[in-house]
Short mmCIF file of C-alpha atoms in Angstrom, two decimals:
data_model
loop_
_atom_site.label_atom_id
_atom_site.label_comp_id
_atom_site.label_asym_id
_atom_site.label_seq_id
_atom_site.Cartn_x
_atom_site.Cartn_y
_atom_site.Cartn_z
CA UNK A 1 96.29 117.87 113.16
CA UNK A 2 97.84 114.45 113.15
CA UNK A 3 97.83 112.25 110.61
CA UNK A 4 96.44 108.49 110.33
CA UNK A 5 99.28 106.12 109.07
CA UNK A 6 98.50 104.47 105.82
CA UNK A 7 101.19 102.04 105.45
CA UNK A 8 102.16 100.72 101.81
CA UNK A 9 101.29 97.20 101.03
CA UNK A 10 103.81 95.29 98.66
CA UNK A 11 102.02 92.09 97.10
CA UNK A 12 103.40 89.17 95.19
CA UNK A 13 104.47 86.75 97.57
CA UNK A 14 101.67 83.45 97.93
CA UNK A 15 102.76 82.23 100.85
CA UNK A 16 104.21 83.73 104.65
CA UNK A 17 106.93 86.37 104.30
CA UNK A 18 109.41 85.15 107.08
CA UNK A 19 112.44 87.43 106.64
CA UNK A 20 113.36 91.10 105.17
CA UNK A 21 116.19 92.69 104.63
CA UNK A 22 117.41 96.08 103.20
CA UNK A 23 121.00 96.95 101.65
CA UNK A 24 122.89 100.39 102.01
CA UNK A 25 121.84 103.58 100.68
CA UNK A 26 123.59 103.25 96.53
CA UNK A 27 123.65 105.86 93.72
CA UNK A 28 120.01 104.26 92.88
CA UNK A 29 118.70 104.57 96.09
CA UNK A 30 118.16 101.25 98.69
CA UNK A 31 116.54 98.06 97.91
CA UNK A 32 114.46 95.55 99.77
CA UNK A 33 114.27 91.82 99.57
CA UNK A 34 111.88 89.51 101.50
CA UNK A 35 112.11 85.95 101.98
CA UNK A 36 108.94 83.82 101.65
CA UNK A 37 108.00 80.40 101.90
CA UNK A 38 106.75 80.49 98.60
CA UNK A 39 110.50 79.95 97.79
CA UNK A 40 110.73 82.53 95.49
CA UNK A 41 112.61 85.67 97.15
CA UNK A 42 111.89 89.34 95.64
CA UNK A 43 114.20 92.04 95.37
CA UNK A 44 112.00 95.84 95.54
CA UNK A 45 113.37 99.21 95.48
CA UNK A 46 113.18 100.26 99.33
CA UNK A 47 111.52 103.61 99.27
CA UNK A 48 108.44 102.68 97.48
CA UNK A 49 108.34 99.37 97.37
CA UNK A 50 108.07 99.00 93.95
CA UNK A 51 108.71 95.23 92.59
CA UNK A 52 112.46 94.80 90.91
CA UNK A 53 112.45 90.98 90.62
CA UNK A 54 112.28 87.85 91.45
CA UNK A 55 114.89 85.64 92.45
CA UNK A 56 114.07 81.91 90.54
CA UNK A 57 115.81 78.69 91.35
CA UNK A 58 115.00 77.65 95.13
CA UNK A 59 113.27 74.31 95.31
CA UNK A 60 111.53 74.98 98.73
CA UNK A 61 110.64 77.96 101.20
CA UNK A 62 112.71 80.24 101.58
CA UNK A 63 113.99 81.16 105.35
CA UNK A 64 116.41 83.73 104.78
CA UNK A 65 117.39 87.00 102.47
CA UNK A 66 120.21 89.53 102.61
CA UNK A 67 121.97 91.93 100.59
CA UNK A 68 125.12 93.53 100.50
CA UNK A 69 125.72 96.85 100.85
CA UNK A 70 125.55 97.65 97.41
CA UNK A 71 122.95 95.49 96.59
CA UNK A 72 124.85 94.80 93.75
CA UNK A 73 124.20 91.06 95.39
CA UNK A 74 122.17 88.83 97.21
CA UNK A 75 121.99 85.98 99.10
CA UNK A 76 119.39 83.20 100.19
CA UNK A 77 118.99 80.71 102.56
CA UNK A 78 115.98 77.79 101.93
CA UNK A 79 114.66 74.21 102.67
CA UNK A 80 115.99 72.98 99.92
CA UNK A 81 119.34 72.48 102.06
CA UNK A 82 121.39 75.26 100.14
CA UNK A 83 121.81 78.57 100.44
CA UNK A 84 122.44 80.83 97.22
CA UNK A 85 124.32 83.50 95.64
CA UNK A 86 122.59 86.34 93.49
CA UNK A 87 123.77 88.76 91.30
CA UNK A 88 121.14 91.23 92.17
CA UNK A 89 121.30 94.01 89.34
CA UNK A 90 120.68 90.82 86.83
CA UNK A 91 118.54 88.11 88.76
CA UNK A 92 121.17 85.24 87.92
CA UNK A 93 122.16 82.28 90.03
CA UNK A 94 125.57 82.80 90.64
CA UNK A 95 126.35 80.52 93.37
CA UNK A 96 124.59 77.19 95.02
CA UNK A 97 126.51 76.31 98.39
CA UNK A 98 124.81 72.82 99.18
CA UNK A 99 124.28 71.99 102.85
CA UNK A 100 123.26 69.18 104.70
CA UNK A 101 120.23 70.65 106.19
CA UNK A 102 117.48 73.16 105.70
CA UNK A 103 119.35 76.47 105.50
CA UNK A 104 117.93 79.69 107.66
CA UNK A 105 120.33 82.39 107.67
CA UNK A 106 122.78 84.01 105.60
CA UNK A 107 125.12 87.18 105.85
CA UNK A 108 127.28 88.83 103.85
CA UNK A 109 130.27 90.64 105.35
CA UNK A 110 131.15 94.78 104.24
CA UNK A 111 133.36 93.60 101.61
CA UNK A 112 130.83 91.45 100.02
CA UNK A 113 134.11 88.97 99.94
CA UNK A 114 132.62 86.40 102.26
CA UNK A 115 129.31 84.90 103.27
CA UNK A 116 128.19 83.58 106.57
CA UNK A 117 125.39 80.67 106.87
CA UNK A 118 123.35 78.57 109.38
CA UNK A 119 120.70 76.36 109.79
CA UNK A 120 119.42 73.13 110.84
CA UNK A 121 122.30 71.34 110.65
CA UNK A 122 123.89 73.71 114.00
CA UNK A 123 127.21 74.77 111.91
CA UNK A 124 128.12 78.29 111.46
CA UNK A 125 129.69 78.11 107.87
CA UNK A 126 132.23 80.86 106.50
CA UNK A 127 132.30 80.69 102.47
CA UNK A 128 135.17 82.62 100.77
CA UNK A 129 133.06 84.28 97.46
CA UNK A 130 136.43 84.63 95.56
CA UNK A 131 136.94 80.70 96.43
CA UNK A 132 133.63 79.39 96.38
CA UNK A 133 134.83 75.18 95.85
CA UNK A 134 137.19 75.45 98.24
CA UNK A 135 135.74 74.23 101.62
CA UNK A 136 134.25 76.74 104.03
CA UNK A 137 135.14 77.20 107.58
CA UNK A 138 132.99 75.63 110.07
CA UNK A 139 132.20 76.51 113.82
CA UNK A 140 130.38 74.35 115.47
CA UNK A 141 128.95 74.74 119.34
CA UNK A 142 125.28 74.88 119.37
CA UNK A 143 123.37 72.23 120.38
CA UNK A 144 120.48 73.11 118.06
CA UNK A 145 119.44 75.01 115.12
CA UNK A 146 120.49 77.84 114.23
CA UNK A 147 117.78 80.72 113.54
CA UNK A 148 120.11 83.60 112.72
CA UNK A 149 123.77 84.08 112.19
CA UNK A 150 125.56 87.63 111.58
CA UNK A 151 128.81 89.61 111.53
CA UNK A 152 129.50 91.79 113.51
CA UNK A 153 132.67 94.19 114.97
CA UNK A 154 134.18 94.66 111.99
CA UNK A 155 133.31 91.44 110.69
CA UNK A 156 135.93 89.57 113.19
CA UNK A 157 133.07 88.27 115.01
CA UNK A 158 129.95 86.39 114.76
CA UNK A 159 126.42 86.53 116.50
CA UNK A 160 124.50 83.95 116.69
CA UNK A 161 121.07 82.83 117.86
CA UNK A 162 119.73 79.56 117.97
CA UNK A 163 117.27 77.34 119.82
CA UNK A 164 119.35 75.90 122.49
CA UNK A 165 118.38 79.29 123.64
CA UNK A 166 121.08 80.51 123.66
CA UNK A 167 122.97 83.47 122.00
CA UNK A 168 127.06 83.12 121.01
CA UNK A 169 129.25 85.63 120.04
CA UNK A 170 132.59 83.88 118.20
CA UNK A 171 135.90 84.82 117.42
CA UNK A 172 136.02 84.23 113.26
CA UNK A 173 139.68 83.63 113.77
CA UNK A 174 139.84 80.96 116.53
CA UNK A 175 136.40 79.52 115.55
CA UNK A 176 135.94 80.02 119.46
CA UNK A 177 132.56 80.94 121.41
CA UNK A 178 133.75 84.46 123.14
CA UNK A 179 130.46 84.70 125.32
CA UNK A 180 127.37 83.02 125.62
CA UNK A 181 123.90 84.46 126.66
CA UNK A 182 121.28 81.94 127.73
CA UNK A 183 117.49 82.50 127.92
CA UNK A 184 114.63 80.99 129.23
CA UNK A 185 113.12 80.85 125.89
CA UNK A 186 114.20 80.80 122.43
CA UNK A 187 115.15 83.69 120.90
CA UNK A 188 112.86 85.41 117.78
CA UNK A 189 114.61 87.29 116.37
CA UNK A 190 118.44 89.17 116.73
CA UNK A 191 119.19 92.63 114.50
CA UNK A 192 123.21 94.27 115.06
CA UNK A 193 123.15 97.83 114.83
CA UNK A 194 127.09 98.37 113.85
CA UNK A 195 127.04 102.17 114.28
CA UNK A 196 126.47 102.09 118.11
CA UNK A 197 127.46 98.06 118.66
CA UNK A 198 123.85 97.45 119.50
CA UNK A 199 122.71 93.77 119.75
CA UNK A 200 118.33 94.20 119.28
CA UNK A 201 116.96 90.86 120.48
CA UNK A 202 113.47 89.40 120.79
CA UNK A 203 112.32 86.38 122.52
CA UNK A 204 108.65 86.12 124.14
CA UNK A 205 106.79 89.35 124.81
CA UNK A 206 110.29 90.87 125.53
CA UNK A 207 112.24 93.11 123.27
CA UNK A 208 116.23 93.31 124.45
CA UNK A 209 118.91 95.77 123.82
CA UNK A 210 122.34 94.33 123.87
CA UNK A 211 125.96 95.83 124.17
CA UNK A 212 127.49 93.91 120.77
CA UNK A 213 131.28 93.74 121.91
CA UNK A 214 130.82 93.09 125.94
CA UNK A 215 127.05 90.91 125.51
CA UNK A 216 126.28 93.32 128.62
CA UNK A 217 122.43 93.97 129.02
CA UNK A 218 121.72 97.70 128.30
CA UNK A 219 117.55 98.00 128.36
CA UNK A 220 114.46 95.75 127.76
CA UNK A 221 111.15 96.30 126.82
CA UNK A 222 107.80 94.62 127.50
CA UNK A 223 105.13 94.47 124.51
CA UNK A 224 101.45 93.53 124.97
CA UNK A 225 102.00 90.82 122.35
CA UNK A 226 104.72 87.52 121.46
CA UNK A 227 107.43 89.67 119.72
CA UNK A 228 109.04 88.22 116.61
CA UNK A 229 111.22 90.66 115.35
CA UNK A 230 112.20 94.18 116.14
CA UNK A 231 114.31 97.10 114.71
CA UNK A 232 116.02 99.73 116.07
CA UNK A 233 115.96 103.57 114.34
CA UNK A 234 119.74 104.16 112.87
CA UNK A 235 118.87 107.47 115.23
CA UNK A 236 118.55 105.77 118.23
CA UNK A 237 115.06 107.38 118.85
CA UNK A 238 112.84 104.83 117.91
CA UNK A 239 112.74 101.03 117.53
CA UNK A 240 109.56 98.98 115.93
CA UNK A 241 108.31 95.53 116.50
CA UNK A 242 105.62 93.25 115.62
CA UNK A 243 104.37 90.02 116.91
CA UNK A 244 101.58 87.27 117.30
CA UNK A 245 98.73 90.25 117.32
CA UNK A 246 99.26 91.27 114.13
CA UNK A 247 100.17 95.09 114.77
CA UNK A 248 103.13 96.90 114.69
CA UNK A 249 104.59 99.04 117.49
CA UNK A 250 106.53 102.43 118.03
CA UNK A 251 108.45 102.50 121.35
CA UNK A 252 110.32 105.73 121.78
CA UNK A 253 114.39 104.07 122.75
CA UNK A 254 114.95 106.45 125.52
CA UNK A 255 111.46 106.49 128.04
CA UNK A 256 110.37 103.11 126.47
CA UNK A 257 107.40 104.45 126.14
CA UNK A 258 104.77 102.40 123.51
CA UNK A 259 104.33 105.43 120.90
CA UNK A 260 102.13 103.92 118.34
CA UNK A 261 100.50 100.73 117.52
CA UNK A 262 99.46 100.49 113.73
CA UNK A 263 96.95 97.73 112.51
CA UNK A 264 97.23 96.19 109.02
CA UNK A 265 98.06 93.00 108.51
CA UNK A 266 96.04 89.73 108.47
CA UNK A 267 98.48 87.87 110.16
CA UNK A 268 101.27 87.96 112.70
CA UNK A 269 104.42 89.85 111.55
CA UNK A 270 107.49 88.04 111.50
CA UNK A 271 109.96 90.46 110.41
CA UNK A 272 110.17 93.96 111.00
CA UNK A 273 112.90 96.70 109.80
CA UNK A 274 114.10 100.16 109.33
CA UNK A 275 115.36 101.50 106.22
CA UNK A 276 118.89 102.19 106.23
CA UNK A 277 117.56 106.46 106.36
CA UNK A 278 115.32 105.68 108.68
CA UNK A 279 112.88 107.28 106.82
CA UNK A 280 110.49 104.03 107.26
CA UNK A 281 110.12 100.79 108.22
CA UNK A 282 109.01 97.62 106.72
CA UNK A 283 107.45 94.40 107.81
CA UNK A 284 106.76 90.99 106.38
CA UNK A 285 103.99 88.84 107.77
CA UNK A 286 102.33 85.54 107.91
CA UNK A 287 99.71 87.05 105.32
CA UNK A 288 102.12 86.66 102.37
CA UNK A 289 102.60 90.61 102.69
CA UNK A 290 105.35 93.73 103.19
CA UNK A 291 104.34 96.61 104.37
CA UNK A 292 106.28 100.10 104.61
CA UNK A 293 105.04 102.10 107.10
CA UNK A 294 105.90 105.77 107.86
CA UNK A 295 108.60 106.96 111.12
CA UNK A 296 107.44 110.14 110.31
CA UNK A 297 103.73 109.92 109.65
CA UNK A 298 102.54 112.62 107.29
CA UNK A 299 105.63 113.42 105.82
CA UNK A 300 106.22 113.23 101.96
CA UNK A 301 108.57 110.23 101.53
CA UNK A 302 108.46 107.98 98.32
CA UNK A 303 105.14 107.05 97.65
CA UNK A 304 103.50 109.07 100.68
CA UNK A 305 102.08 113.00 99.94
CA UNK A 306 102.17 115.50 102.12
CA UNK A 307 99.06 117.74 101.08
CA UNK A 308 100.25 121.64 101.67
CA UNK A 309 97.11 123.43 103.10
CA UNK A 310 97.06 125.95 100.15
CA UNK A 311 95.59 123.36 98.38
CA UNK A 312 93.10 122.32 101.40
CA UNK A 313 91.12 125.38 101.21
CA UNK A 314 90.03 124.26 98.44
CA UNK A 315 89.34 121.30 99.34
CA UNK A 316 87.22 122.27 102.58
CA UNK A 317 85.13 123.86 100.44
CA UNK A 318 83.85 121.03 97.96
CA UNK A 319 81.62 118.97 99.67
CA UNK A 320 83.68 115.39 98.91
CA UNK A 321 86.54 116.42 100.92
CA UNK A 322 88.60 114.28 103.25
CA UNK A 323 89.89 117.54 104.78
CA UNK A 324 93.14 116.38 104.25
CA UNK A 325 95.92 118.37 106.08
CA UNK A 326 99.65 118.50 106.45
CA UNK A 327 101.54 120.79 109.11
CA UNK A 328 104.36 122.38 106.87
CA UNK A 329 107.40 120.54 109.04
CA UNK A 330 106.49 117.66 111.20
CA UNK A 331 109.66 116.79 113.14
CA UNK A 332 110.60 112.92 113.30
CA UNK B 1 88.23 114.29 116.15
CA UNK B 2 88.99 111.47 113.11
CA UNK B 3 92.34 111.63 111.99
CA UNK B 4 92.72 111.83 108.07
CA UNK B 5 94.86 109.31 106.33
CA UNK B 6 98.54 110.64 104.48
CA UNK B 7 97.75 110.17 100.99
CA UNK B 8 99.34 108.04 98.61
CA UNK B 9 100.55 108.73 94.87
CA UNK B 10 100.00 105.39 93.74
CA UNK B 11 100.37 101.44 95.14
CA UNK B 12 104.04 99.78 95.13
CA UNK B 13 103.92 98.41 91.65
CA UNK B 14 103.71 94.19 92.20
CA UNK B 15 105.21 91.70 89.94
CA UNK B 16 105.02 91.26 86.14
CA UNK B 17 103.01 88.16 85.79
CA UNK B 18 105.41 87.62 82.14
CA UNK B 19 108.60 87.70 83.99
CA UNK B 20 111.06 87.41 86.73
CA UNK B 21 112.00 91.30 86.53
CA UNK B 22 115.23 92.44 86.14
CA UNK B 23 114.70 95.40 83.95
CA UNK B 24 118.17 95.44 81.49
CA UNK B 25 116.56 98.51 80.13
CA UNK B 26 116.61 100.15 84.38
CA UNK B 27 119.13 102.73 84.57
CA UNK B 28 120.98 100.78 87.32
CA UNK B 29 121.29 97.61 85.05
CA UNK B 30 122.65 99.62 82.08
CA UNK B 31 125.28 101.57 84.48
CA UNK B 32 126.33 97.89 86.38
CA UNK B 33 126.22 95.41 83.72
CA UNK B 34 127.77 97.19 80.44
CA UNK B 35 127.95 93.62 79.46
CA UNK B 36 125.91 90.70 81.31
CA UNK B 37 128.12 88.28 79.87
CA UNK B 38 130.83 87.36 82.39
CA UNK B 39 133.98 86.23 80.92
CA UNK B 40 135.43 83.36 81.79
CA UNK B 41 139.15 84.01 81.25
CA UNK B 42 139.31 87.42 82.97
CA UNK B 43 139.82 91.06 82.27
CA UNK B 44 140.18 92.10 78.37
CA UNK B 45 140.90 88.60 76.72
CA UNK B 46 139.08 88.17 73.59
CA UNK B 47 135.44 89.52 74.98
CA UNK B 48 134.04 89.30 71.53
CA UNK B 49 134.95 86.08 70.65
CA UNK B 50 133.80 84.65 73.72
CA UNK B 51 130.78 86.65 73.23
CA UNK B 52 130.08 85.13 69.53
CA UNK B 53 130.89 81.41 71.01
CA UNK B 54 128.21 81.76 73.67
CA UNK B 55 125.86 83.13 71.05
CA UNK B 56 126.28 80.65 69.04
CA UNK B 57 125.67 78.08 72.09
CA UNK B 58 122.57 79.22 72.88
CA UNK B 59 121.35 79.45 69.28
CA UNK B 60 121.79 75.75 69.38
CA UNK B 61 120.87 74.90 72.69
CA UNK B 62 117.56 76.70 71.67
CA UNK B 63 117.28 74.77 68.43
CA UNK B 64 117.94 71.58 70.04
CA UNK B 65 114.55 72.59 72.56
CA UNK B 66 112.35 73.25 69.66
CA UNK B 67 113.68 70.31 67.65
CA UNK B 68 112.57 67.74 70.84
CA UNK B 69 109.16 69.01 70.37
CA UNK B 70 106.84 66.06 70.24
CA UNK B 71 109.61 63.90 70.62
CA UNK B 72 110.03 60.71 73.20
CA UNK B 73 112.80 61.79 75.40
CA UNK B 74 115.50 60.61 77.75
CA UNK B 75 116.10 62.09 80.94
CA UNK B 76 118.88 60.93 83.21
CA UNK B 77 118.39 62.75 86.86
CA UNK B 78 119.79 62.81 89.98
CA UNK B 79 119.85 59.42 92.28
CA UNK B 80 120.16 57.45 89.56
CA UNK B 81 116.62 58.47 88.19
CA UNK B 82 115.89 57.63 84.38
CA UNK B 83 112.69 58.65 82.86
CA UNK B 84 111.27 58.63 79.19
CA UNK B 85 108.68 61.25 78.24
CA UNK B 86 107.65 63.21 74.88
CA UNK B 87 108.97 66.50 75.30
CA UNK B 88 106.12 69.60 75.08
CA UNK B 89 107.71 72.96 75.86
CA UNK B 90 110.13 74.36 78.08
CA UNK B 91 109.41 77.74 80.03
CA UNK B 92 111.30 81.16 79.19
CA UNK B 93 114.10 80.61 81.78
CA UNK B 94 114.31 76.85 81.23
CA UNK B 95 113.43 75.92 85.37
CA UNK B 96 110.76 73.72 83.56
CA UNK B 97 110.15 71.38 81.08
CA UNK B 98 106.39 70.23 80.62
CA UNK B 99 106.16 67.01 79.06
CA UNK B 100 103.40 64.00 78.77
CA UNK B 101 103.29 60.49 78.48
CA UNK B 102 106.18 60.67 81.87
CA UNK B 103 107.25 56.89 82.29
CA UNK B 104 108.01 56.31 85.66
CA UNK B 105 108.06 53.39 87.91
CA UNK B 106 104.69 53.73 89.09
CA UNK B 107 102.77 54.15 86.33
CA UNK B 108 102.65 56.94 83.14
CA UNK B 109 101.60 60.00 84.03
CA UNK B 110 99.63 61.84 81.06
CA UNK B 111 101.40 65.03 81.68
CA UNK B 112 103.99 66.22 83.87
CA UNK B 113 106.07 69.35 84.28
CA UNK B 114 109.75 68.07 85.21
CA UNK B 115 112.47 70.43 86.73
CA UNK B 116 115.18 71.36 84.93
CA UNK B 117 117.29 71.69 88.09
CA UNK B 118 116.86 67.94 88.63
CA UNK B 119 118.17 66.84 85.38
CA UNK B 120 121.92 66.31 84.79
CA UNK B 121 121.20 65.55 80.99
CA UNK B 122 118.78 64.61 78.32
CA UNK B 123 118.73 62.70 74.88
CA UNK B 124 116.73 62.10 71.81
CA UNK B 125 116.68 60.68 68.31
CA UNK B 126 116.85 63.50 65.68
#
């Protein structure tokens, strides 16, 4: 019998969650931290959502959150024109890299050595960690501002999406623009999939799938809704998204099929993604919640139970039961 | 036929309304941060002492806070700003200080809560 999602709702933040992002798989499991416009970014642990901390010291919303792959930092991006360095096993400020505009993006590279940021102020900035006073590297090219910025191949590149509506990918070495996409709209939302070089864009009702090195179009996908962000499974299988209707959607990769649509929120979702295992998939909305929903719906994973039918027997026979049931293996 | 919900073990845990978090008593803080003090001059050199001096800085950076209580402060800030206000309390990680009787340009303001991160420094008479 299948199984009615019930997704895991992570409160705390006042105001609209606007960006989510999740670090590597570490001895102590992954972690999650959202950005919110209640300026105050929290850091969870990823499989259950359980509150860590909170990151204090932004002086307006903020836009964007990232960690590195250790988690062992983090990294912010907010209206108060700077973006900011974590340690994220402690909760202290280490770093404030002032800007001359409202901040929206940040991205760390593998080696945690440098960190990538954009905004309002249409510069790509490259900050060496191990250097932070001396001053960063600066690409400039778009003709507006800049929504997201990230590394990608190898970290000798850059992605980035901004509302010129356009898309660049640049050479970190030449500070060059390699390729340019241009759209008819702006781009939502962009999510690089390095294990595959898969560039996940959104812009209107349209979800897009991207070769990362050659900008080549591979698929794209039509949602009954304005899509702002989606997320591909590190499988390949799946990818989520979420939009102006306030649901979340399952579209199998391969048919493009629309799987699933899962209600919840009270507001549209602005950021949707996977864990690093896959395993589930969170979302951050206008409502000032996350949510962690289930790939595998049914299946025991952090918080969620999978009820073995030994014990429903039981159950079925007391009159209160919700005849709960779980089929023994339930394949992804 | 209704579908039954998965069941849950508990809610995600939400925020302690007391504090920003950070367990130091987490396993992963106690393996990553043997000690949270980072040294300034590198690798091995003279941890303890450095250890006792910022002790001992705090101590009287503390003292100084509880000291200002009720006092009539000075508080140079950024763009030139100077206010005067008698100093109340400051908040556990010191992002706040709530004071009254704020003299500002446009009037006193009977209390006020002024950020710390907007200050570049503050004096009194002891």
């Amino acid at each position: 019998m299948a199984m009615r999602q019930t997704p895991l709702t992570c409160s705390g933040h006042t105001r609209p969650v606007v960006d989510l992002a999740f670090s590597g798989i570490t001895p102590y499991g992954y972690f999650l931290i959202s950005a919110c416009k209640d300026g105050k970014p929290m850091l969870r642990q990823g499989d259950t959502g359980d509150w860590i901390g909170t990151f204090l010291g932004h002086k307006g919303a903020v836009w964007g959150a990232t960690l590195n792959k250790e988690a062992t930092k983090a990294a912010t991006a907010a209206a108060d024109f700077s973006a900011k360095v974590w340690d994220a096993v402690t909760g202290e400020e280490v770093l404030t890299l002032a800007h001359k505009h409202i901040v929206k993006t940040v991205d760390f590279t593998q080696d945690s050595n440098s960190l990538l940021t954009a905004g309002n102020d249409k510069l790509l900035r490259i900050y060496d960690l191990n250097k932070p006073e001396a001053e960063p590297q600066e690409i400039s090219g778009h003709t507006s501002a800049i929504k997201k910025a990230l590394w990608c191949n190898n970290d000798q590149q850059i992605l980035s999406a901004a509302d010129d509506k356009t898309i660049r990918l640049w050479d970190k070495t030449s500070s060059e623009a390699v390729k340019t996409l241009t759209f008819d709209q702006a781009v939502s939302s962009m999510e690089y999939i390095p294990d595959g070089e898969i560039l996940v864009i959104t812009y209107g009702k349209t979800v897009a799938f991207y070769n990362a090195h050659s900008l080549d179009l591979i698929k794209t996908v039509d949602a009954p809704t304005s899509i702002h962000s989606a997320s591909l499974h590190p499988d390949k299988d799946y990818f989520v998204a979420g939009g102006d209707d306030f649901k979340l959607y399952k579209y199998d990769y391969t048919t493009k099929e629309e799987m699933e649509s899962y209600k919840g929120h009270f507001g549209p979702v602005h950021c949707v993604r996977f864990s690093p295992d896959g395993e589930l998939y969170a979302s951050g909305s206008e409502d000032g919640t996350l949510r962690l929903w289930q790939t595998a719906v049914g299946k025991t994973y952090g918080l969620w139970k999978c009820v073995l039918p030994a014990c429903t027997t039981e159950e079925l026979a007391s009159e209160n039961s919700d005849a709960i049931y779980c089929p023994p293996e339930i394949k992804a | 036929m209704k579908k039954a919900p998965v069941t849950v073990l508990r809610l995600p845990r939400g925020p302690d309304p007391n504090s920003r978090g950070f367990d130091p008593n987490s396993p992963r803080f106690i393996a990553l941060c043997p000690t949270s003090i980072p040294s300034s001059a590198g690798e091995g050199a003279c941890i303890e002492e450095e250890q006792r001096s910022r002790s001992e800085l705090r101590e009287r950076f503390l003292r100084t806070l509880i000291k200002m209580s009720n006092k009539p402060v000075n508080f140079d800030m950024y763009e030139g700003v100077q206010v005067r206000a008698k100093f109340g309390a400051s908040d556990i990680d010191v992002l706040n200080f709530q004071v009254s009787e704020l003299q500002t340009p446009i009037g006193v303001q009977k209390e006020a809560l002024l950020r710390c991160h907007d200050m570049i420094s503050f004096s009194f008479d002891v």
